């Protein structure tokens, strides 16, 4: 129990240095200082990396917070003592019955004495003790804030990703157009009109998707603003005194739930796989049969989890990517190529996690991360929640094009030291590496995985 007039030093220990109010959902950071979780989250989000303690200025890379239960209980007792002292004051007594107000009416949002709560005016209403009502609503507010903060962070991550894609989009469409145009130059001149239509269709589709990306980005910015405004309103409500909280609560919880509906989702853009007449026939002139003899089940080739981690890498302020172990089937071709032109096809069916391509022959004995290696040329399809990501390695580069189903073709040309990936079913080019991309023996590689 606390005395009516609390010791000022003790009260200071239960006060947040940032908002100067009683600690709400208190968390203790690495240096030992404690703050309201909402206050430190907002403060660190706007701060430079690494974040610093507002009191001692020690740096911290902490991203996850746990409620300090002991502090929370002490603050609850302190609030109860303050509330009891406030309600016992003469000006807060019931004017009619001269009794201490102990009850809260859910319907009228009024504080009542026991006799008033049983009166004809209020007897049909729901009542509970003021202490219980405050505790219940403050916990509801805190729970709502946690949910809201998760959505704020998720929306910001989506916005960051959408902004990156938007900035990259024109370059990607332009680069793909140049690659496709270059491929047409190797085919019959009769395809000049097809090339023109192909590139025009690619340009128009690129513009349409760019508009979708910009619209999505604007929607996320607006949603983020609404979510943050709601979060600050909830935080301010939590910082109010117990009596003010009960009387000012209104429909804030309902509005908070409403603002979290219809969260904008990323566009996940993908250009159509447009056929190139004669493309597959030209490559199949150099077709070879590949035997995969070096087959292994490996936990060490973290190709899919590495890419997922790379794609979802977050700032230090955000929750780190949770690594997951996957089961993998990896296989290397029994023959390494050193010269000439070679083409083969790999059936990937409609699976989500797969990688096809080639790796440097000596890489076999290194057994490292495929994603970080500069000696692997792969087309990867990586599952991310309910969507897929296509990427190529060396360097890691996103491919915003329709996911191939069935077979993927791999073409190596040692004369130009370049290679290509093709969507066999659509007879379309997915990607082609520039000339002089390699100057060493290459061995076919194939990997699939599931989580």
Short mmCIF file of C-alpha atoms in Angstrom, two decimals:
data_model
loop_
_atom_site.label_atom_id
_atom_site.label_comp_id
_atom_site.label_asym_id
_atom_site.label_seq_id
_atom_site.Cartn_x
_atom_site.Cartn_y
_atom_site.Cartn_z
CA UNK A 1 0.00 0.00 0.00
CA UNK A 2 1.11 3.54 -0.67
CA UNK A 3 0.69 6.56 1.59
CA UNK A 4 -1.76 9.23 0.44
CA UNK A 5 1.10 11.51 -0.49
CA UNK A 6 3.55 9.39 -2.44
CA UNK A 7 7.23 9.89 -2.05
CA UNK A 8 8.37 12.06 -4.98
CA UNK A 9 11.52 10.00 -5.58
CA UNK A 10 9.50 6.81 -5.84
CA UNK A 11 6.98 8.45 -8.16
CA UNK A 12 9.86 9.60 -10.38
CA UNK A 13 10.92 5.98 -10.85
CA UNK A 14 7.45 5.19 -12.21
CA UNK A 15 7.47 8.12 -14.63
CA UNK A 16 8.47 7.89 -18.30
CA UNK A 17 11.33 10.27 -19.13
CA UNK A 18 9.89 10.87 -22.61
CA UNK A 19 6.21 11.69 -21.92
CA UNK A 20 6.65 12.59 -18.22
CA UNK A 21 3.56 10.53 -17.36
CA UNK A 22 3.12 7.29 -15.44
CA UNK A 23 4.75 4.43 -17.36
CA UNK A 24 2.28 2.70 -19.67
CA UNK A 25 3.18 -0.83 -20.78
CA UNK A 26 6.71 -0.22 -19.43
CA UNK A 27 9.75 -1.77 -21.15
CA UNK A 28 13.36 -1.80 -19.96
CA UNK A 29 16.10 -1.40 -22.56
CA UNK A 30 19.66 -2.76 -22.43
CA UNK A 31 21.13 0.05 -20.32
CA UNK A 32 18.50 -0.55 -17.61
CA UNK A 33 16.33 2.52 -18.13
CA UNK A 34 12.58 2.10 -18.59
CA UNK A 35 10.04 3.90 -20.77
CA UNK A 36 6.53 3.50 -22.09
CA UNK A 37 6.75 1.04 -24.99
CA UNK A 38 4.85 3.42 -27.28
CA UNK A 39 7.13 6.33 -26.38
CA UNK A 40 10.37 4.45 -27.05
CA UNK A 41 9.00 2.92 -30.28
CA UNK A 42 8.07 6.32 -31.70
CA UNK A 43 11.25 7.94 -30.40
CA UNK A 44 13.55 5.32 -31.90
CA UNK A 45 11.70 5.12 -35.18
CA UNK A 46 12.45 8.79 -35.83
CA UNK A 47 16.02 8.59 -34.45
CA UNK A 48 19.19 7.93 -36.39
CA UNK A 49 20.69 4.44 -36.40
CA UNK A 50 21.83 3.26 -33.95
CA UNK A 51 19.18 4.48 -31.51
CA UNK A 52 20.21 5.93 -28.16
CA UNK A 53 18.73 5.81 -24.70
CA UNK A 54 16.94 9.15 -24.09
CA UNK A 55 18.48 9.32 -20.60
CA UNK A 56 22.09 8.03 -20.68
CA UNK A 57 22.57 8.24 -24.49
CA UNK A 58 24.00 4.72 -24.68
CA UNK A 59 23.45 3.16 -28.10
CA UNK A 60 21.07 0.24 -28.51
CA UNK A 61 20.18 -2.08 -31.37
CA UNK A 62 17.24 -3.60 -29.49
CA UNK A 63 14.22 -4.25 -31.72
CA UNK A 64 11.98 -6.39 -29.56
CA UNK A 65 10.49 -5.26 -26.27
CA UNK A 66 9.00 -7.17 -23.37
CA UNK A 67 6.71 -5.63 -20.80
CA UNK A 68 8.43 -5.16 -17.44
CA UNK A 69 5.76 -6.88 -15.32
CA UNK A 70 7.17 -5.72 -11.98
CA UNK A 71 7.17 -2.07 -13.07
CA UNK A 72 3.73 -2.47 -14.58
CA UNK A 73 2.33 -3.81 -11.28
CA UNK A 74 3.98 -1.03 -9.29
CA UNK A 75 2.54 1.60 -11.63
CA UNK A 76 -0.89 -0.03 -11.26
CA UNK A 77 -0.67 0.22 -7.46
CA UNK A 78 0.49 3.83 -7.71
CA UNK A 79 -2.42 4.67 -10.00
CA UNK A 80 -4.88 3.01 -7.63
CA UNK A 81 -3.52 5.03 -4.72
CA UNK A 82 -3.80 8.26 -6.71
CA UNK A 83 -7.31 7.35 -7.85
CA UNK A 84 -8.43 6.53 -4.29
CA UNK A 85 -7.04 9.85 -3.05
CA UNK A 86 -8.76 11.72 -5.90
CA UNK A 87 -12.18 10.09 -5.37
CA UNK A 88 -12.01 10.62 -1.61
CA UNK A 89 -11.65 14.38 -1.98
CA UNK A 90 -14.66 16.38 -0.95
CA UNK A 91 -15.30 17.90 -4.40
CA UNK A 92 -15.55 14.40 -5.93
CA UNK A 93 -18.12 13.09 -3.43
CA UNK A 94 -21.61 12.31 -4.70
CA UNK A 95 -23.57 15.55 -4.32
CA UNK A 96 -26.82 13.73 -3.58
CA UNK A 97 -25.74 11.01 -1.16
CA UNK A 98 -22.39 12.40 0.12
CA UNK A 99 -20.84 9.00 -0.66
CA UNK A 100 -17.53 8.22 -2.36
CA UNK A 101 -17.94 7.44 -6.05
CA UNK A 102 -16.82 3.85 -6.57
CA UNK A 103 -18.82 2.66 -9.58
CA UNK A 104 -18.53 3.28 -13.31
CA UNK A 105 -21.63 3.23 -15.53
CA UNK A 106 -20.84 1.69 -18.93
CA UNK A 107 -23.78 3.39 -20.67
CA UNK A 108 -23.53 6.96 -19.39
CA UNK A 109 -19.74 6.86 -18.78
CA UNK A 110 -20.35 8.51 -15.39
CA UNK A 111 -18.76 7.87 -12.01
CA UNK A 112 -21.42 6.96 -9.44
CA UNK A 113 -21.69 6.16 -5.79
CA UNK A 114 -23.19 2.81 -4.85
CA UNK A 115 -26.62 4.31 -4.11
CA UNK A 116 -26.76 6.14 -7.45
CA UNK A 117 -25.84 2.95 -9.34
CA UNK A 118 -28.87 1.24 -7.79
CA UNK A 119 -31.23 4.15 -8.49
CA UNK A 120 -34.09 3.89 -10.99
CA UNK A 121 -32.08 5.95 -13.50
CA UNK A 122 -29.11 3.56 -13.55
CA UNK A 123 -30.32 0.20 -12.24
CA UNK A 124 -30.78 -1.24 -15.74
CA UNK A 125 -27.24 -0.18 -16.78
CA UNK A 126 -24.05 -2.22 -16.57
CA UNK A 127 -21.73 -1.21 -13.74
CA UNK A 128 -18.36 -2.21 -12.40
CA UNK A 129 -15.90 -0.76 -9.91
CA UNK A 130 -13.92 2.19 -11.19
CA UNK A 131 -10.63 0.37 -10.50
CA UNK A 132 -11.71 -2.64 -12.56
CA UNK A 133 -13.03 -0.47 -15.40
CA UNK A 134 -9.80 1.52 -15.61
CA UNK A 135 -7.69 -1.63 -15.57
CA UNK A 136 -9.81 -3.29 -18.27
CA UNK A 137 -9.90 -0.32 -20.63
CA UNK A 138 -6.22 0.52 -20.22
CA UNK A 139 -5.34 -3.08 -21.12
CA UNK A 140 -7.64 -2.90 -24.15
CA UNK A 141 -5.93 0.30 -25.25
CA UNK A 142 -2.49 -1.26 -24.85
CA UNK A 143 -3.53 -4.38 -26.78
CA UNK A 144 -4.95 -2.20 -29.53
CA UNK A 145 -1.74 -0.17 -29.68
CA UNK A 146 0.35 -3.31 -30.10
CA UNK A 147 -1.84 -4.44 -32.98
CA UNK A 148 -1.72 -0.98 -34.52
CA UNK A 149 2.07 -0.77 -34.23
CA UNK A 150 2.48 -4.10 -36.03
CA UNK A 151 0.34 -2.78 -38.88
CA UNK A 152 2.28 0.51 -38.94
CA UNK A 153 5.54 -1.43 -39.30
CA UNK A 154 4.10 -3.82 -41.87
CA UNK A 155 2.71 -0.95 -43.94
CA UNK A 156 6.07 0.84 -43.79
CA UNK A 157 7.92 -2.27 -44.95
CA UNK A 158 5.49 -2.66 -47.84
CA UNK A 159 5.90 1.03 -48.69
CA UNK A 160 9.70 0.76 -48.66
CA UNK A 161 9.53 -2.27 -50.95
CA UNK A 162 7.02 -0.59 -53.27
CA UNK A 163 9.17 2.54 -53.47
CA UNK A 164 12.25 0.48 -54.38
CA UNK A 165 10.35 -1.33 -57.14
CA UNK A 166 8.88 1.95 -58.45
CA UNK A 167 12.35 3.52 -58.63
CA UNK A 168 13.76 0.43 -60.37
CA UNK A 169 10.83 -0.21 -62.71
CA UNK A 170 11.70 2.07 -65.65
CA UNK A 171 15.28 0.81 -65.65
CA UNK A 172 14.12 -2.82 -65.57
CA UNK A 173 11.67 -2.40 -68.47
CA UNK A 174 14.29 -0.51 -70.49
CA UNK A 175 16.95 -3.15 -69.82
CA UNK A 176 14.61 -6.02 -70.70
CA UNK A 177 13.64 -4.22 -73.93
CA UNK A 178 17.30 -3.96 -74.92
CA UNK A 179 17.89 -7.65 -74.18
CA UNK A 180 14.86 -8.72 -76.22
CA UNK A 181 15.77 -6.40 -79.10
CA UNK A 182 19.29 -7.86 -79.13
CA UNK A 183 17.84 -11.38 -79.23
CA UNK A 184 15.69 -10.52 -82.26
CA UNK A 185 18.85 -9.40 -84.11
CA UNK A 186 20.05 -13.03 -84.02
CA UNK A 187 16.84 -14.28 -85.66
CA UNK A 188 15.41 -13.90 -89.18
CA UNK A 189 14.82 -10.31 -90.44
CA UNK A 190 11.24 -11.31 -91.29
CA UNK A 191 10.49 -10.94 -87.57
CA UNK A 192 11.03 -7.16 -87.65
CA UNK A 193 7.28 -6.43 -87.33
CA UNK A 194 6.94 -8.95 -84.49
CA UNK A 195 9.84 -7.27 -82.70
CA UNK A 196 8.18 -3.88 -83.06
CA UNK A 197 4.88 -5.19 -81.64
CA UNK A 198 6.70 -7.07 -78.89
CA UNK A 199 8.59 -4.00 -77.70
CA UNK A 200 5.53 -1.75 -78.00
CA UNK A 201 3.48 -4.18 -75.90
CA UNK A 202 6.25 -4.34 -73.32
CA UNK A 203 6.45 -0.54 -73.16
CA UNK A 204 2.68 -0.11 -72.72
CA UNK A 205 2.44 -2.83 -70.08
CA UNK A 206 5.39 -1.28 -68.28
CA UNK A 207 3.63 2.10 -68.16
CA UNK A 208 0.42 0.54 -66.87
CA UNK A 209 2.20 -1.31 -64.08
CA UNK A 210 4.17 1.83 -63.16
CA UNK A 211 0.87 3.67 -62.66
CA UNK A 212 -0.34 0.83 -60.42
CA UNK A 213 2.87 1.02 -58.38
CA UNK A 214 2.59 4.79 -57.90
CA UNK A 215 -1.08 4.50 -56.92
CA UNK A 216 -0.25 1.73 -54.45
CA UNK A 217 2.60 3.79 -53.00
CA UNK A 218 0.29 6.80 -52.49
CA UNK A 219 -2.33 4.59 -50.83
CA UNK A 220 0.28 3.20 -48.43
CA UNK A 221 1.51 6.70 -47.55
CA UNK A 222 -2.05 7.78 -46.75
CA UNK A 223 -2.74 4.61 -44.76
CA UNK A 224 0.47 5.06 -42.80
CA UNK A 225 -0.57 8.60 -41.86
CA UNK A 226 -3.99 7.43 -40.64
CA UNK A 227 -2.48 4.56 -38.66
CA UNK A 228 0.07 6.83 -37.00
CA UNK A 229 -2.54 9.44 -36.11
CA UNK A 230 -4.66 6.72 -34.52
CA UNK A 231 -1.66 5.33 -32.66
CA UNK A 232 -0.80 8.73 -31.18
CA UNK A 233 -4.44 9.22 -30.17
CA UNK A 234 -4.42 5.88 -28.36
CA UNK A 235 -1.12 6.75 -26.70
CA UNK A 236 -2.47 10.10 -25.49
CA UNK A 237 -5.56 8.34 -24.15
CA UNK A 238 -3.39 5.85 -22.24
CA UNK A 239 -1.46 8.72 -20.65
CA UNK A 240 -4.58 10.36 -19.24
CA UNK A 241 -5.52 10.03 -15.61
CA UNK A 242 -7.85 7.16 -14.72
CA UNK A 243 -10.98 9.32 -14.45
CA UNK A 244 -10.24 11.22 -17.68
CA UNK A 245 -9.60 7.96 -19.48
CA UNK A 246 -12.99 6.52 -18.52
CA UNK A 247 -14.91 9.67 -19.35
CA UNK A 248 -13.08 10.51 -22.64
CA UNK A 249 -12.76 6.98 -24.07
CA UNK A 250 -15.74 7.24 -26.41
CA UNK A 251 -15.50 5.09 -29.54
CA UNK A 252 -11.70 5.20 -29.83
CA UNK A 253 -11.29 1.39 -29.77
CA UNK A 254 -13.90 0.92 -32.52
CA UNK A 255 -12.24 3.59 -34.65
CA UNK A 256 -8.85 1.98 -34.16
CA UNK A 257 -10.16 -1.39 -35.32
CA UNK A 258 -11.77 0.31 -38.32
CA UNK A 259 -8.61 2.12 -39.43
CA UNK A 260 -6.75 -1.22 -39.49
CA UNK A 261 -9.16 -2.72 -41.99
CA UNK A 262 -8.35 -2.86 -45.71
CA UNK A 263 -4.58 -2.70 -45.31
CA UNK A 264 -3.07 -1.95 -48.76
CA UNK A 265 -1.14 -4.86 -50.26
CA UNK A 266 1.94 -4.64 -52.52
CA UNK A 267 1.33 -4.81 -56.26
CA UNK A 268 3.82 -7.64 -56.93
CA UNK A 269 4.30 -6.57 -60.57
CA UNK A 270 5.02 -9.09 -63.30
CA UNK A 271 5.33 -8.45 -67.03
CA UNK A 272 3.68 -10.92 -69.38
CA UNK A 273 5.83 -13.64 -70.93
CA UNK A 274 5.73 -12.69 -74.62
CA UNK A 275 6.80 -15.33 -77.18
CA UNK A 276 9.68 -14.82 -79.58
CA UNK A 277 9.24 -16.82 -82.77
CA UNK A 278 12.11 -19.25 -83.35
CA UNK A 279 13.78 -18.59 -79.98
CA UNK A 280 13.51 -22.14 -78.61
CA UNK A 281 14.41 -23.69 -81.99
CA UNK A 282 17.62 -21.63 -82.14
CA UNK A 283 18.63 -22.73 -78.64
CA UNK A 284 17.71 -26.40 -79.20
CA UNK A 285 20.33 -26.64 -81.93
CA UNK A 286 22.81 -26.83 -79.05
CA UNK A 287 20.79 -29.13 -76.82
CA UNK A 288 22.71 -31.50 -74.54
CA UNK A 289 21.53 -34.16 -72.15
CA UNK A 290 22.51 -33.44 -68.57
CA UNK A 291 23.03 -36.20 -66.02
CA UNK A 292 22.89 -35.10 -62.42
CA UNK A 293 25.08 -37.52 -60.53
CA UNK A 294 26.20 -35.40 -57.60
CA UNK A 295 22.86 -35.49 -55.86
CA UNK A 296 22.67 -34.58 -52.18
CA UNK A 297 20.21 -33.57 -49.50
CA UNK A 298 21.83 -30.58 -47.87
CA UNK A 299 21.10 -28.36 -44.90
CA UNK A 300 24.14 -26.22 -45.72
CA UNK A 301 23.04 -24.74 -49.05
CA UNK A 302 20.83 -21.98 -47.68
CA UNK A 303 19.79 -20.74 -51.10
CA UNK A 304 16.07 -20.20 -50.49
CA UNK A 305 16.27 -19.00 -46.89
CA UNK A 306 19.21 -16.76 -47.84
CA UNK A 307 17.18 -15.13 -50.61
CA UNK A 308 14.09 -14.80 -48.42
CA UNK A 309 16.25 -13.15 -45.77
CA UNK A 310 17.78 -10.86 -48.39
CA UNK A 311 14.38 -9.91 -49.79
CA UNK A 312 12.89 -9.26 -46.35
CA UNK A 313 15.94 -7.69 -44.71
CA UNK A 314 14.73 -5.01 -42.35
CA UNK A 315 16.22 -1.99 -40.65
CA UNK A 316 17.60 -2.36 -37.13
CA UNK A 317 14.42 -0.79 -35.76
CA UNK A 318 12.35 -3.59 -37.20
CA UNK A 319 11.88 -7.22 -36.24
CA UNK A 320 14.72 -9.34 -37.73
CA UNK A 321 13.94 -11.99 -40.31
CA UNK A 322 13.11 -15.30 -38.59
CA UNK A 323 15.37 -17.88 -40.21
CA UNK A 324 13.67 -21.16 -41.13
CA UNK A 325 15.32 -24.45 -41.90
CA UNK A 326 14.24 -26.04 -45.15
CA UNK A 327 14.78 -29.44 -46.69
CA UNK A 328 16.74 -29.21 -49.93
CA UNK A 329 17.50 -31.40 -52.90
CA UNK A 330 20.55 -30.11 -54.76
CA UNK A 331 22.24 -31.66 -57.77
CA UNK A 332 25.24 -30.84 -59.94
CA UNK A 333 25.72 -32.02 -63.51
CA UNK A 334 28.30 -34.75 -64.01
CA UNK A 335 30.07 -32.70 -66.70
CA UNK A 336 31.59 -29.22 -66.57
CA UNK A 337 31.54 -27.07 -69.73
CA UNK A 338 34.61 -25.12 -70.84
CA UNK A 339 33.79 -24.04 -74.40
CA UNK A 340 31.12 -24.04 -77.11
CA UNK A 341 27.36 -23.52 -76.85
CA UNK A 342 25.10 -25.69 -74.70
CA UNK A 343 21.40 -25.74 -73.97
CA UNK A 344 19.28 -27.88 -71.63
CA UNK A 345 15.86 -27.75 -70.00
CA UNK A 346 14.84 -28.38 -66.40
CA UNK A 347 11.27 -29.22 -65.41
CA UNK A 348 10.24 -27.08 -62.41
CA UNK A 349 6.53 -27.98 -62.65
CA UNK A 350 4.47 -25.48 -60.66
CA UNK A 351 6.64 -25.62 -57.52
CA UNK A 352 7.52 -22.44 -55.63
CA UNK A 353 11.10 -22.92 -54.43
CA UNK A 354 13.61 -23.84 -57.12
CA UNK A 355 16.90 -22.71 -58.63
CA UNK A 356 18.34 -23.58 -62.04
CA UNK A 357 21.55 -22.50 -63.72
CA UNK A 358 25.27 -23.06 -63.47
CA UNK A 359 28.04 -22.63 -60.94
CA UNK A 360 31.82 -22.42 -61.15
CA UNK A 361 33.23 -25.93 -61.18
CA UNK A 362 35.49 -25.35 -58.15
CA UNK A 363 32.53 -24.08 -56.12
CA UNK A 364 31.59 -27.74 -55.52
CA UNK A 365 34.31 -28.03 -52.93
CA UNK A 366 33.50 -24.77 -51.12
CA UNK A 367 29.92 -25.54 -50.06
CA UNK A 368 29.11 -21.93 -49.17
CA UNK A 369 26.15 -19.64 -49.61
CA UNK A 370 24.96 -19.55 -53.20
CA UNK A 371 23.49 -16.10 -52.88
CA UNK A 372 26.70 -14.44 -51.75
CA UNK A 373 28.86 -16.18 -54.35
CA UNK A 374 29.90 -14.34 -57.51
CA UNK A 375 30.49 -17.63 -59.32
CA UNK A 376 26.90 -18.87 -59.55
CA UNK A 377 24.48 -17.87 -62.29
CA UNK A 378 21.02 -18.93 -61.21
CA UNK A 379 17.39 -18.19 -61.88
CA UNK A 380 15.55 -18.61 -58.59
CA UNK A 381 11.87 -18.80 -57.72
CA UNK A 382 11.41 -18.14 -54.02
CA UNK A 383 8.17 -18.34 -52.08
CA UNK A 384 7.37 -15.40 -49.81
CA UNK A 385 4.11 -15.93 -47.86
CA UNK A 386 1.49 -16.23 -50.64
CA UNK A 387 3.49 -14.73 -53.50
CA UNK A 388 6.60 -15.65 -55.47
CA UNK A 389 9.79 -13.77 -56.26
CA UNK A 390 11.92 -14.42 -59.33
CA UNK A 391 15.57 -13.43 -59.05
CA UNK A 392 18.86 -13.97 -60.82
CA UNK A 393 22.24 -14.11 -59.05
CA UNK A 394 25.66 -12.58 -59.77
CA UNK A 395 24.52 -10.05 -58.73
CA UNK A 396 21.17 -10.71 -57.06
CA UNK A 397 18.63 -8.94 -59.25
CA UNK A 398 14.81 -9.15 -59.16
CA UNK A 399 13.04 -10.33 -62.30
CA UNK A 400 9.56 -8.81 -62.57
CA UNK A 401 8.21 -11.21 -65.14
CA UNK A 402 5.64 -13.99 -65.27
CA UNK A 403 6.64 -17.11 -63.34
CA UNK A 404 7.54 -19.96 -65.73
CA UNK A 405 5.55 -23.18 -65.38
CA UNK A 406 6.85 -26.49 -66.66
CA UNK A 407 10.34 -26.24 -68.11
CA UNK A 408 13.04 -23.59 -67.84
CA UNK A 409 15.71 -23.51 -70.53
CA UNK A 410 19.37 -22.72 -69.76
CA UNK A 411 21.67 -21.61 -72.61
CA UNK A 412 25.45 -21.07 -72.23
CA UNK A 413 27.53 -19.43 -74.94
CA UNK A 414 31.26 -19.60 -74.22
CA UNK A 415 32.03 -17.63 -77.40
CA UNK A 416 30.42 -14.50 -75.92
CA UNK A 417 30.79 -15.77 -72.34
CA UNK A 418 27.10 -15.14 -71.71
CA UNK A 419 24.07 -17.21 -70.74
CA UNK A 420 20.27 -16.98 -70.97
CA UNK A 421 17.17 -18.31 -69.21
CA UNK A 422 14.00 -19.00 -71.19
CA UNK A 423 10.39 -19.85 -70.39
CA UNK A 424 9.98 -22.92 -72.61
CA UNK A 425 6.18 -23.14 -72.46
CA UNK A 426 5.82 -19.49 -73.56
CA UNK A 427 8.88 -19.48 -75.87
CA UNK A 428 9.93 -16.25 -74.15
CA UNK A 429 13.20 -14.85 -72.88
CA UNK A 430 13.40 -14.37 -69.12
CA UNK A 431 16.91 -12.94 -68.80
CA UNK A 432 20.29 -12.86 -70.49
CA UNK A 433 23.57 -12.09 -68.81
CA UNK A 434 25.81 -9.55 -70.57
CA UNK A 435 28.85 -10.69 -72.56
CA UNK A 436 32.04 -11.54 -70.65
CA UNK A 437 30.16 -12.58 -67.51
CA UNK A 438 32.50 -15.53 -66.89
CA UNK A 439 35.81 -17.02 -68.03
CA UNK A 440 35.99 -20.35 -66.19
CA UNK A 441 34.45 -23.85 -66.41
CA UNK A 442 30.76 -24.03 -65.48
CA UNK A 443 28.76 -26.97 -64.19
CA UNK A 444 24.94 -27.30 -64.38
CA UNK A 445 23.15 -26.88 -61.09
CA UNK A 446 19.58 -27.58 -59.93
CA UNK A 447 18.04 -27.17 -56.50
CA UNK A 448 14.55 -27.49 -55.06
CA UNK A 449 13.31 -27.01 -51.54
CA UNK A 450 10.21 -26.91 -49.36
CA UNK A 451 9.51 -25.48 -45.91
#
